[in-house]
Structure formats: C-alpha cells, structure tokens
XYZ file of C-alpha atoms in Angstrom:
228
model
C -12.276 -5.516 6.931
C -13.888 -8.993 6.710
C -13.735 -9.057 2.916
C -10.519 -9.560 0.990
C -9.116 -6.038 0.933
C -7.643 -6.447 -2.536
C -7.923 -2.761 -3.467
C -5.876 -1.795 -0.419
C -3.305 -4.448 -1.305
C -3.139 -3.185 -4.883
C -2.067 0.333 -3.933
C 1.304 -0.850 -2.641
C 1.406 -4.179 -4.478
C 1.244 -2.655 -7.948
C 4.138 -0.367 -7.048
C 6.076 -3.395 -5.790
C 5.616 -5.221 -9.084
C 6.907 -2.184 -10.956
C 9.921 -2.257 -8.652
C 10.418 -5.984 -9.328
C 10.697 -5.211 -13.038
C 13.454 -2.723 -12.250
C 15.186 -5.075 -9.784
C 15.275 -7.835 -12.400
C 16.868 -5.484 -14.926
C 13.919 -5.350 -17.303
C 14.689 -2.887 -20.079
C 12.773 0.377 -19.772
C 11.915 -0.119 -16.099
C 12.118 3.095 -14.095
C 10.567 2.261 -10.715
C 13.848 2.044 -8.808
C 14.300 1.791 -5.056
C 14.787 5.557 -4.974
C 11.511 6.140 -6.809
C 9.791 3.625 -4.520
C 10.943 5.562 -1.444
C 9.736 8.859 -2.920
C 6.337 7.317 -3.681
C 6.181 6.000 -0.106
C 6.901 9.455 1.311
C 4.314 11.139 -0.911
C 1.525 8.571 -0.722
C 2.031 6.588 2.500
C 3.452 9.094 4.954
C 7.156 8.210 5.099
C 9.981 6.503 3.222
C 9.872 3.773 5.883
C 6.772 2.408 4.183
C 9.072 1.308 1.341
C 11.431 -0.589 3.656
C 10.119 -4.144 3.943
C 12.773 -5.084 6.518
C 11.159 -3.077 9.309
C 7.731 -2.681 10.892
C 8.285 1.068 11.203
C 6.035 3.269 9.103
C 3.559 0.508 8.318
C 0.767 1.584 10.682
C 0.725 5.052 9.133
C 0.864 3.565 5.635
C -2.107 1.313 6.450
C -4.236 4.237 7.641
C -3.286 6.397 4.640
C -4.026 3.641 2.160
C -7.347 2.750 3.785
C -8.602 6.350 3.807
C -7.567 6.943 0.197
C -8.995 3.632 -1.022
C -12.360 4.163 0.653
C -12.585 7.615 -0.900
C -11.544 6.157 -4.257
C -14.178 3.442 -4.069
C -16.794 6.081 -3.255
C -15.778 7.909 -6.432
C -16.068 4.615 -8.386
C -12.561 4.969 -9.810
C -10.810 2.016 -11.433
C -8.802 0.022 -8.905
C -5.918 -0.633 -11.310
C -5.593 2.913 -12.580
C -5.955 4.797 -9.292
C -4.215 6.213 -7.415
C -1.649 7.404 -9.932
C 1.388 6.411 -7.875
C 3.975 6.573 -10.651
C 4.368 8.092 -14.113
C 6.777 7.786 -17.033
C 8.072 11.355 -16.981
C 9.974 13.579 -14.547
C 10.893 12.010 -11.219
C 8.335 9.246 -11.912
C 6.355 10.019 -8.740
C 2.616 10.344 -9.277
C 0.178 12.841 -7.838
C -2.170 11.748 -5.018
C -4.188 14.963 -5.325
C -5.705 14.117 -8.727
C -8.771 12.422 -7.227
C -9.628 15.465 -5.114
C -9.264 17.700 -8.165
C -11.672 15.490 -10.109
C -14.193 15.592 -7.263
C -13.906 19.382 -7.057
C -14.376 19.775 -10.808
C -17.451 17.545 -10.898
C -19.238 18.891 -7.821
C -18.158 22.533 -7.935
C -17.187 22.255 -4.276
C -13.502 22.727 -3.506
C -12.005 19.614 -1.912
C -8.246 19.364 -1.421
C -6.191 16.211 -0.976
C -6.519 16.131 2.817
C -10.232 16.827 2.487
C -10.634 13.740 0.313
C -8.766 11.637 2.852
C -11.114 12.994 5.505
C -14.045 11.685 3.482
C -12.354 8.292 3.290
C -11.670 8.333 7.024
C -15.331 9.069 7.689
C -16.470 6.175 5.475
C -13.917 3.852 7.067
C -15.082 4.757 10.577
C -18.720 4.292 9.592
C -17.947 0.792 8.337
C -15.932 0.050 11.484
C -18.898 1.098 13.608
C -21.219 -1.198 11.650
C -18.807 -4.114 12.062
C -18.588 -3.530 15.816
C -22.348 -3.299 16.086
C -22.632 -6.625 14.252
C -20.165 -8.452 16.507
C -16.613 -7.352 15.698
C -14.726 -7.218 19.014
C -12.265 -4.457 18.234
C -8.690 -5.333 19.111
C -9.567 -8.943 19.839
C -10.943 -9.376 16.318
C -8.180 -7.435 14.558
C -6.107 -10.487 13.742
C -4.313 -12.065 10.817
C -4.181 -15.800 10.036
C -2.182 -17.837 12.548
C -0.040 -19.182 9.711
C 1.462 -15.732 9.206
C 3.108 -16.086 12.643
C 4.161 -19.720 12.353
C 4.779 -20.627 8.698
C 7.923 -19.302 6.978
C 7.164 -17.323 3.843
C 7.633 -19.087 0.520
C 7.948 -17.609 -2.929
C 4.989 -16.833 -5.159
C 4.510 -17.467 -8.869
C 4.671 -13.714 -9.505
C 7.595 -13.181 -7.111
C 9.348 -16.553 -6.621
C 12.171 -15.108 -4.493
C 9.812 -12.953 -2.404
C 11.976 -9.933 -3.204
C 11.237 -6.495 -1.795
C 13.206 -3.326 -1.068
C 14.912 -3.287 2.316
C 16.915 -0.656 4.165
C 18.185 2.081 1.841
C 16.450 0.333 -1.050
C 18.615 -2.786 -0.940
C 17.142 -5.721 -2.874
C 16.240 -8.308 -0.232
C 14.414 -11.627 -0.083
C 11.690 -12.254 2.477
C 11.876 -16.024 2.028
C 11.601 -17.754 5.411
C 10.270 -14.675 7.202
C 7.324 -14.741 9.621
C 5.315 -11.986 11.298
C 6.540 -11.188 14.799
C 3.617 -11.296 17.288
C 5.055 -8.636 19.567
C 5.699 -6.260 16.686
C 2.248 -6.946 15.271
C 0.605 -5.961 18.563
C 2.847 -2.890 18.781
C 1.772 -1.848 15.294
C -1.846 -2.202 16.386
C -1.149 0.171 19.286
C 0.336 2.697 16.877
C -2.481 2.222 14.381
C -5.226 2.767 16.964
C -3.462 5.892 18.153
C -3.289 7.238 14.606
C -6.985 6.467 14.180
C -7.935 8.195 17.430
C -9.367 4.960 18.796
C -8.897 3.326 22.206
C -5.646 1.332 22.136
C -6.618 -1.123 24.877
C -9.844 -2.281 23.207
C -9.514 -1.157 19.588
C -12.944 0.427 19.905
C -13.700 3.841 18.486
C -13.980 6.846 20.755
C -16.995 9.101 20.934
C -14.643 12.064 20.441
C -13.334 10.744 17.112
C -16.784 9.836 15.794
C -18.165 13.260 16.669
C -15.119 14.908 15.117
C -16.039 13.119 11.874
C -19.657 14.260 12.069
C -20.931 10.825 13.093
C -22.780 11.922 16.218
C -25.753 9.609 15.678
C -23.434 6.650 15.203
C -21.568 7.543 18.401
C -24.843 7.763 20.316
C -26.021 4.383 19.035
C -22.727 2.682 19.922
C -22.709 4.325 23.340
C -26.137 2.889 24.098
C -24.756 -0.540 23.212
C -21.577 -0.062 25.276
C -19.447 -0.242 22.149
C -17.693 3.115 22.190
C -15.141 4.596 24.577
C-alpha cells in the first residue's frame, strides 16, 4: 500500500490506546490486557496478535485487518467507529460480524462475516495487481523504512513510554526496540503463504486470482509476466 495505511493502523491502534488508559489506571477504563487478548483472538486470528513482544501472529493479523478494512472502506463506514472492537457491556469484546449484517440488510443478499472478508480480499488483490502492473516489484518492493531496522524506538507524545502488552498481557515498554530484519523477512514468507501468493517473489498466483473471480486480471498479468 503506497499510501499511508492509517485506517489499517487504526484498527489495532485504537484498541491499544484504550488499553493504555487501563494500564495507566484511568478510572472507568475496562480494556484490560485480558480484554485485549480476547479482541485479538476474535478480530485478528489469535491472542498472539496482542503480544507486542513477539513477531508471532502478526502476519495473520495483517491479512485479517487488511481484508476487513478494504471491505469497510467499500461500505463507506466511518474509520473511527468501525469495526466495533470493544463495547462497554458484557465481556467488552465487540462483534466483527456487524458489517456483514448491515450489508445483508441493505442488499437483501445474505453475506456472513467470512463472506465480507472475502470481498475485502478480492478488493485487496485487485489493488495489488494494479500496483504490480504499474511497477511494484512484489517482495522486493514490500519494505519498511530503513530507520525501523536501525534507529531505536523513542516515545511518542501520545505514548511517551512506548508501552504495549507483552507476553501474558504484561505491561512492557518498547523503548529502544528495532525491527529484526530476519524476522521481518520470515513474516513476509508467512504473509505470502496466507495470501496464497508466491513466497519467493511476492507476486500473486494465477490460482489465487482465479479463485477470487479475477480471471481477466490473472490473464492480463500473465501476458506481462507478472503472475506465477
């Protein structure tokens, strides 16, 4: 994604800020480490997505968030209000199926939660195909700023101690941390596998594109030598 993917950041970031309120002891805060882990399991595929001390679970979380956010954007839903990751009542865990229920009610066509994610996956793959056609080089281009690997993390005005939940929900500081290059490349391997793309090149496969009903896109990329 060449643009700032702020909506994808918001899905987990807004939950993190709710957790920071709880971690700081703010009265009335309910988004505890336990709630955070339950949200991670329900929305992002596993509780590991809520453990900021490990790279495990992050590739799956990225794919889940991307598919949901692209579907959400297609529905023109407010970025700050959706998805409903947490609520005041009960166990405080929100419901990721609400968007699909809204779509079903409006269109009269039954779409379940996984069906909505499938729509998002299709949109995401279409955009990926356009990027590749316009010069994106797959794995080679899937990079983050060099500073993330070489510059120790500092605090931020909204989170001066760079606090985040660690193993078993422990309150930890990420101050001084840097992204590990080897782990980053390993996560890319896992991510491409989850996407059904070619791990060596990061290019989409004809099989995946056809599975998503994007046969014409697959044919065009194949003619350009940009699909596996």
